[in-house]
């Protein structure tokens, strides 16, 4: 890509969690001298207004719906697709798109695995809690990969946080979100009684990064341990921007598209969360394109 004057990068998630990745990329690319024009697309792969991927109990149905979304993403002719969603990253290998595309695709799960591995390798007495959606926990990709790399499975605690991503999606500053995080931290703490001085909290859902301080405080309170946050969102930003050549000022265009509606109160909340990172991404969110036919959700 370094010889091109223009690139298109597409970030996708089921909801607004991965928008933090898009915002981080936009902020970093603003000073990149490699390109004259950078087009960022944020593609919301949430399938139905009140029905996310966890509402499809059959894994084949989940992969079919996401496959339809990926086919729609390809129409933007992206130079790279970043799946800023652990659940969708887990689903991706089972899609037809994964087997035939020539577009480079990066999922966020590998970033989380590498961050946890590095942390536990540095501190052999520490343990890690993987906070994620129930689908991600059920698939067990993070823990399996870590054990294959030699990490003792007893050092890895998994905590599936039912409904938390949706609550953060709609009202990230609500007391309900704080309560759910506290409850999940308390449950995880029950499995950390013999932990060393440090516990790593791996936020393996892109929505959770918005509440990293709440996770840190809650887990520290329930364990009486030093808690360090591992946020794969930042690792994905770092990878996407690793070859930046400072000193430029490319023209950056940002499109945000969705087949479901975001409520004004939710958009206002993400304005508060991201305006200091990338005002341009916030402006694009306020002017997102709603397209009820963005991708098909038919299973046949």
Short mmCIF file of C-alpha atoms in Angstrom, two decimals:
data_model
loop_
_atom_site.label_atom_id
_atom_site.label_comp_id
_atom_site.label_asym_id
_atom_site.label_seq_id
_atom_site.Cartn_x
_atom_site.Cartn_y
_atom_site.Cartn_z
CA UNK A 1 0.00 0.00 0.00
CA UNK A 2 2.97 2.34 0.49
CA UNK A 3 3.18 3.19 -3.24
CA UNK A 4 -0.43 4.31 -3.45
CA UNK A 5 -1.58 7.90 -3.14
CA UNK A 6 -5.04 6.92 -1.90
CA UNK A 7 -6.33 4.11 0.31
CA UNK A 8 -9.67 2.99 1.67
CA UNK A 9 -9.75 1.31 5.08
CA UNK A 10 -12.92 -0.24 6.43
CA UNK A 11 -13.61 -0.85 10.12
CA UNK A 12 -16.57 -3.00 11.09
CA UNK A 13 -18.29 -3.94 14.33
CA UNK A 14 -21.72 -4.96 15.47
CA UNK A 15 -22.65 -1.60 16.96
CA UNK A 16 -20.57 1.36 18.07
CA UNK A 17 -17.84 -0.39 20.04
CA UNK A 18 -15.34 -0.41 17.19
CA UNK A 19 -15.90 3.27 16.50
CA UNK A 20 -13.12 3.88 19.04
CA UNK A 21 -10.78 2.03 16.66
CA UNK A 22 -11.94 4.14 13.73
CA UNK A 23 -11.50 7.33 15.76
CA UNK A 24 -8.02 6.31 16.85
CA UNK A 25 -7.04 5.56 13.28
CA UNK A 26 -8.42 8.89 12.05
CA UNK A 27 -6.46 10.79 14.68
CA UNK A 28 -3.20 9.04 13.86
CA UNK A 29 -3.59 9.20 10.08
CA UNK A 30 -4.11 12.98 10.22
CA UNK A 31 -0.32 13.45 10.18
CA UNK A 32 0.59 10.69 7.72
CA UNK A 33 2.78 11.73 4.80
CA UNK A 34 2.35 8.49 2.84
CA UNK A 35 -1.02 9.26 1.26
CA UNK A 36 -2.76 12.20 -0.30
CA UNK A 37 -6.24 10.84 0.42
CA UNK A 38 -7.49 8.38 3.03
CA UNK A 39 -11.06 7.14 3.01
CA UNK A 40 -12.26 5.59 6.28
CA UNK A 41 -15.49 3.60 6.28
CA UNK A 42 -17.18 2.47 9.48
CA UNK A 43 -19.63 -0.30 8.66
CA UNK A 44 -22.12 -1.23 11.36
CA UNK A 45 -22.78 -4.95 10.93
CA UNK A 46 -25.58 -5.04 13.51
CA UNK A 47 -28.27 -7.02 11.67
CA UNK A 48 -31.64 -5.94 13.09
CA UNK A 49 -32.88 -3.10 15.27
CA UNK A 50 -33.51 -5.26 18.33
CA UNK A 51 -31.72 -8.45 17.31
CA UNK A 52 -27.96 -8.88 17.43
CA UNK A 53 -25.80 -11.88 16.59
CA UNK A 54 -26.39 -13.55 19.95
CA UNK A 55 -30.07 -13.82 19.01
CA UNK A 56 -29.12 -16.29 16.26
CA UNK A 57 -28.65 -19.51 18.26
CA UNK A 58 -27.35 -21.46 15.25
CA UNK A 59 -23.67 -20.63 14.51
CA UNK A 60 -24.34 -21.29 10.82
CA UNK A 61 -26.97 -18.54 10.84
CA UNK A 62 -24.55 -16.09 12.44
CA UNK A 63 -21.89 -16.79 9.82
CA UNK A 64 -24.45 -16.46 7.02
CA UNK A 65 -25.63 -13.04 8.19
CA UNK A 66 -22.08 -11.81 8.70
CA UNK A 67 -21.12 -13.21 5.30
CA UNK A 68 -23.87 -11.07 3.77
CA UNK A 69 -22.46 -8.04 5.59
CA UNK A 70 -18.93 -8.77 4.36
CA UNK A 71 -20.16 -9.00 0.78
CA UNK A 72 -21.63 -5.52 1.19
CA UNK A 73 -18.37 -4.23 2.66
CA UNK A 74 -16.47 -5.45 -0.40
CA UNK A 75 -18.48 -3.03 -2.55
CA UNK A 76 -16.48 -0.19 -0.98
CA UNK A 77 -13.33 -1.79 -2.50
CA UNK A 78 -11.37 -1.44 0.74
CA UNK A 79 -7.63 -1.99 0.79
CA UNK A 80 -8.03 -3.59 4.22
CA UNK A 81 -10.91 -4.67 6.45
CA UNK A 82 -10.50 -4.45 10.22
CA UNK A 83 -13.00 -6.49 12.23
CA UNK A 84 -13.09 -4.43 15.43
CA UNK A 85 -15.33 -6.95 17.15
CA UNK A 86 -14.34 -10.09 19.02
CA UNK A 87 -17.65 -11.84 18.33
CA UNK A 88 -17.46 -11.16 14.60
CA UNK A 89 -13.75 -12.05 14.53
CA UNK A 90 -14.69 -15.45 15.95
CA UNK A 91 -17.44 -15.88 13.35
CA UNK A 92 -15.34 -14.69 10.39
CA UNK A 93 -13.38 -17.90 9.62
CA UNK A 94 -16.68 -19.74 9.08
CA UNK A 95 -17.93 -17.34 6.40
CA UNK A 96 -17.74 -18.02 2.68
CA UNK A 97 -16.13 -14.60 2.30
CA UNK A 98 -13.11 -15.70 4.36
CA UNK A 99 -12.46 -18.59 1.98
CA UNK A 100 -12.48 -16.59 -1.25
CA UNK A 101 -11.60 -12.94 -0.62
CA UNK A 102 -8.37 -11.34 -1.75
CA UNK A 103 -8.92 -8.35 0.56
CA UNK A 104 -6.66 -8.41 3.64
CA UNK A 105 -8.82 -8.91 6.74
CA UNK A 106 -7.62 -8.47 10.32
CA UNK A 107 -9.66 -9.63 13.31
CA UNK A 108 -9.18 -8.28 16.80
CA UNK A 109 -8.97 -11.63 18.64
CA UNK A 110 -5.30 -12.14 17.75
CA UNK A 111 -4.46 -8.75 19.25
CA UNK A 112 -6.12 -9.70 22.52
CA UNK A 113 -4.33 -13.05 22.62
CA UNK A 114 -0.95 -11.41 22.03
CA UNK A 115 -1.53 -8.76 24.71
CA UNK A 116 -2.54 -11.36 27.30
CA UNK A 117 0.36 -13.64 26.37
CA UNK A 118 2.88 -10.81 26.69
CA UNK A 119 1.49 -9.74 30.08
CA UNK A 120 1.42 -13.23 31.58
CA UNK A 121 4.87 -14.04 30.19
CA UNK A 122 6.35 -10.95 31.82
CA UNK A 123 4.73 -11.62 35.19
CA UNK A 124 4.64 -15.35 35.92
CA UNK A 125 2.63 -14.88 39.14
CA UNK A 126 -0.12 -12.83 37.51
CA UNK A 127 -3.48 -14.01 36.21
CA UNK A 128 -5.75 -12.60 33.53
CA UNK A 129 -9.50 -12.20 33.35
CA UNK A 130 -10.97 -12.22 29.86
CA UNK A 131 -14.12 -10.10 29.90
CA UNK A 132 -16.12 -10.68 26.71
CA UNK A 133 -19.56 -11.40 25.31
CA UNK A 134 -21.02 -14.86 25.97
CA UNK A 135 -20.52 -15.84 22.30
CA UNK A 136 -16.82 -14.98 22.45
CA UNK A 137 -16.38 -16.84 25.72
CA UNK A 138 -18.27 -19.86 24.41
CA UNK A 139 -16.03 -20.11 21.36
CA UNK A 140 -13.01 -19.97 23.73
CA UNK A 141 -10.58 -18.78 21.04
CA UNK A 142 -8.52 -16.58 23.37
CA UNK A 143 -7.93 -19.19 26.07
CA UNK A 144 -7.30 -22.00 23.59
CA UNK A 145 -4.67 -19.96 21.77
CA UNK A 146 -2.97 -18.97 25.03
CA UNK A 147 -2.83 -22.54 26.28
CA UNK A 148 -1.36 -23.64 22.93
CA UNK A 149 1.39 -21.05 23.49
CA UNK A 150 2.22 -22.53 26.88
CA UNK A 151 0.16 -20.44 29.32
CA UNK A 152 -1.22 -22.47 32.23
CA UNK A 153 -5.02 -22.58 31.82
CA UNK A 154 -5.39 -21.98 35.58
CA UNK A 155 -4.00 -18.48 35.03
CA UNK A 156 -6.79 -17.54 32.61
CA UNK A 157 -10.26 -16.70 33.92
CA UNK A 158 -13.09 -16.16 31.44
CA UNK A 159 -16.11 -14.04 32.24
CA UNK A 160 -19.02 -13.83 29.79
CA UNK A 161 -20.82 -10.54 30.33
CA UNK A 162 -24.42 -11.07 29.25
CA UNK A 163 -26.14 -7.97 27.79
CA UNK A 164 -23.32 -5.61 28.83
CA UNK A 165 -22.23 -4.67 25.30
CA UNK A 166 -25.80 -3.72 24.42
CA UNK A 167 -26.13 -1.60 27.55
CA UNK A 168 -22.90 0.23 26.73
CA UNK A 169 -24.11 0.66 23.15
CA UNK A 170 -27.24 2.46 24.29
CA UNK A 171 -26.15 4.28 27.45
CA UNK A 172 -22.44 4.01 28.29
CA UNK A 173 -22.67 6.42 31.25
CA UNK A 174 -25.67 4.78 32.92
CA UNK A 175 -25.74 3.35 36.42
CA UNK A 176 -26.99 0.11 34.90
CA UNK A 177 -23.69 -0.29 33.05
CA UNK A 178 -21.73 0.31 36.25
CA UNK A 179 -23.85 -2.24 38.09
CA UNK A 180 -23.37 -4.91 35.40
CA UNK A 181 -19.62 -4.36 35.35
CA UNK A 182 -19.48 -4.61 39.14
CA UNK A 183 -21.47 -7.85 39.08
CA UNK A 184 -19.20 -9.40 36.46
CA UNK A 185 -16.07 -8.26 38.29
CA UNK A 186 -17.41 -9.83 41.49
CA UNK A 187 -18.07 -13.13 39.72
CA UNK A 188 -14.59 -13.15 38.16
CA UNK A 189 -13.03 -12.38 41.55
CA UNK A 190 -14.39 -15.64 42.93
CA UNK A 191 -11.90 -17.44 40.69
CA UNK A 192 -8.96 -15.24 41.64
CA UNK A 193 -8.52 -16.06 45.29
CA UNK A 194 -5.02 -17.51 44.77
CA UNK A 195 -3.85 -14.90 42.29
CA UNK A 196 -0.58 -13.05 42.64
CA UNK A 197 -0.23 -9.33 43.27
CA UNK A 198 -1.37 -8.32 39.77
CA UNK A 199 -4.48 -9.19 37.78
CA UNK A 200 -4.79 -8.27 34.10
CA UNK A 201 -8.27 -7.37 32.88
CA UNK A 202 -8.47 -8.12 29.15
CA UNK A 203 -11.39 -6.21 27.64
CA UNK A 204 -12.18 -8.57 24.76
CA UNK A 205 -15.25 -6.72 23.54
CA UNK A 206 -14.65 -3.42 21.79
CA UNK A 207 -17.52 -1.79 23.71
CA UNK A 208 -15.81 -2.52 27.03
CA UNK A 209 -12.90 -0.20 26.31
CA UNK A 210 -15.18 2.80 26.83
CA UNK A 211 -15.58 1.68 30.45
CA UNK A 212 -12.01 0.62 31.18
CA UNK A 213 -11.72 2.69 34.34
CA UNK A 214 -14.94 1.20 35.72
CA UNK A 215 -13.64 -2.32 35.04
CA UNK A 216 -10.33 -1.51 36.67
CA UNK A 217 -11.86 -0.02 39.81
CA UNK A 218 -14.46 -2.78 40.19
CA UNK A 219 -12.01 -5.67 39.80
CA UNK A 220 -9.49 -4.01 42.14
CA UNK A 221 -12.19 -3.54 44.76
CA UNK A 222 -13.36 -7.15 44.59
CA UNK A 223 -9.88 -8.72 44.51
CA UNK A 224 -7.78 -6.27 46.52
CA UNK A 225 -5.16 -6.68 43.79
CA UNK A 226 -3.35 -4.35 41.45
CA UNK A 227 -5.32 -4.38 38.19
CA UNK A 228 -3.89 -3.59 34.78
CA UNK A 229 -6.13 -3.12 31.75
CA UNK A 230 -5.41 -4.81 28.42
CA UNK A 231 -7.34 -3.11 25.62
CA UNK A 232 -7.04 -4.83 22.21
CA UNK A 233 -8.71 -1.81 20.58
CA UNK A 234 -5.47 0.11 21.00
CA UNK A 235 -3.43 -2.77 19.58
CA UNK A 236 -5.57 -2.79 16.44
CA UNK A 237 -5.06 0.96 16.02
CA UNK A 238 -1.32 0.50 16.44
CA UNK A 239 -1.19 -2.20 13.76
CA UNK A 240 -3.23 -0.19 11.27
CA UNK A 241 -1.02 2.85 11.79
CA UNK A 242 2.37 1.17 12.31
CA UNK A 243 3.85 2.46 9.03
CA UNK A 244 2.81 6.08 9.40
CA UNK A 245 5.35 8.58 8.12
CA UNK A 246 4.84 11.79 10.13
CA UNK A 247 4.77 15.18 8.51
CA UNK A 248 1.89 14.93 6.09
CA UNK A 249 -1.65 16.21 6.07
CA UNK A 250 -3.75 13.88 3.89
CA UNK A 251 -7.31 14.60 2.94
CA UNK A 252 -9.37 12.26 5.12
CA UNK A 253 -12.98 11.40 4.33
CA UNK A 254 -15.11 9.37 6.74
CA UNK A 255 -18.33 7.51 6.03
CA UNK A 256 -20.38 5.74 8.69
CA UNK A 257 -23.13 3.42 7.48
CA UNK A 258 -25.73 1.33 9.28
CA UNK A 259 -28.86 -0.67 8.48
CA UNK A 260 -30.27 0.07 11.98
CA UNK A 261 -31.01 3.36 13.68
CA UNK A 262 -28.91 4.90 16.43
CA UNK A 263 -30.88 6.99 18.91
CA UNK A 264 -29.90 10.66 19.34
CA UNK A 265 -29.11 10.09 23.04
CA UNK A 266 -26.69 7.33 22.10
CA UNK A 267 -24.97 9.49 19.52
CA UNK A 268 -24.63 12.25 22.11
CA UNK A 269 -22.98 9.80 24.50
CA UNK A 270 -20.41 8.77 21.90
CA UNK A 271 -19.80 12.42 21.15
CA UNK A 272 -18.69 12.74 24.78
CA UNK A 273 -16.53 9.63 24.52
CA UNK A 274 -14.78 10.36 21.22
CA UNK A 275 -14.83 14.11 20.55
CA UNK A 276 -11.36 14.61 22.04
CA UNK A 277 -10.00 11.71 19.97
CA UNK A 278 -11.45 12.58 16.57
CA UNK A 279 -14.05 15.32 16.10
CA UNK A 280 -14.25 14.29 12.43
CA UNK A 281 -15.44 10.81 13.35
CA UNK A 282 -18.02 12.29 15.72
CA UNK A 283 -19.26 14.57 12.93
CA UNK A 284 -19.53 11.56 10.63
CA UNK A 285 -21.52 9.70 13.29
CA UNK A 286 -23.96 12.59 13.59
CA UNK A 287 -24.42 12.40 9.83
CA UNK A 288 -24.31 8.62 9.41
CA UNK A 289 -26.10 7.05 6.48
CA UNK A 290 -29.03 4.87 7.41
CA UNK A 291 -29.69 2.17 4.82
CA UNK A 292 -32.18 -0.54 5.68
CA UNK A 293 -30.92 -2.53 2.68
CA UNK A 294 -27.23 -2.17 3.56
CA UNK A 295 -26.89 -5.95 3.64
CA UNK A 296 -29.23 -8.89 3.57
CA UNK A 297 -30.24 -10.75 6.71
CA UNK A 298 -31.93 -13.55 4.80
CA UNK A 299 -30.71 -16.99 5.81
CA UNK A 300 -31.66 -18.85 2.64
#
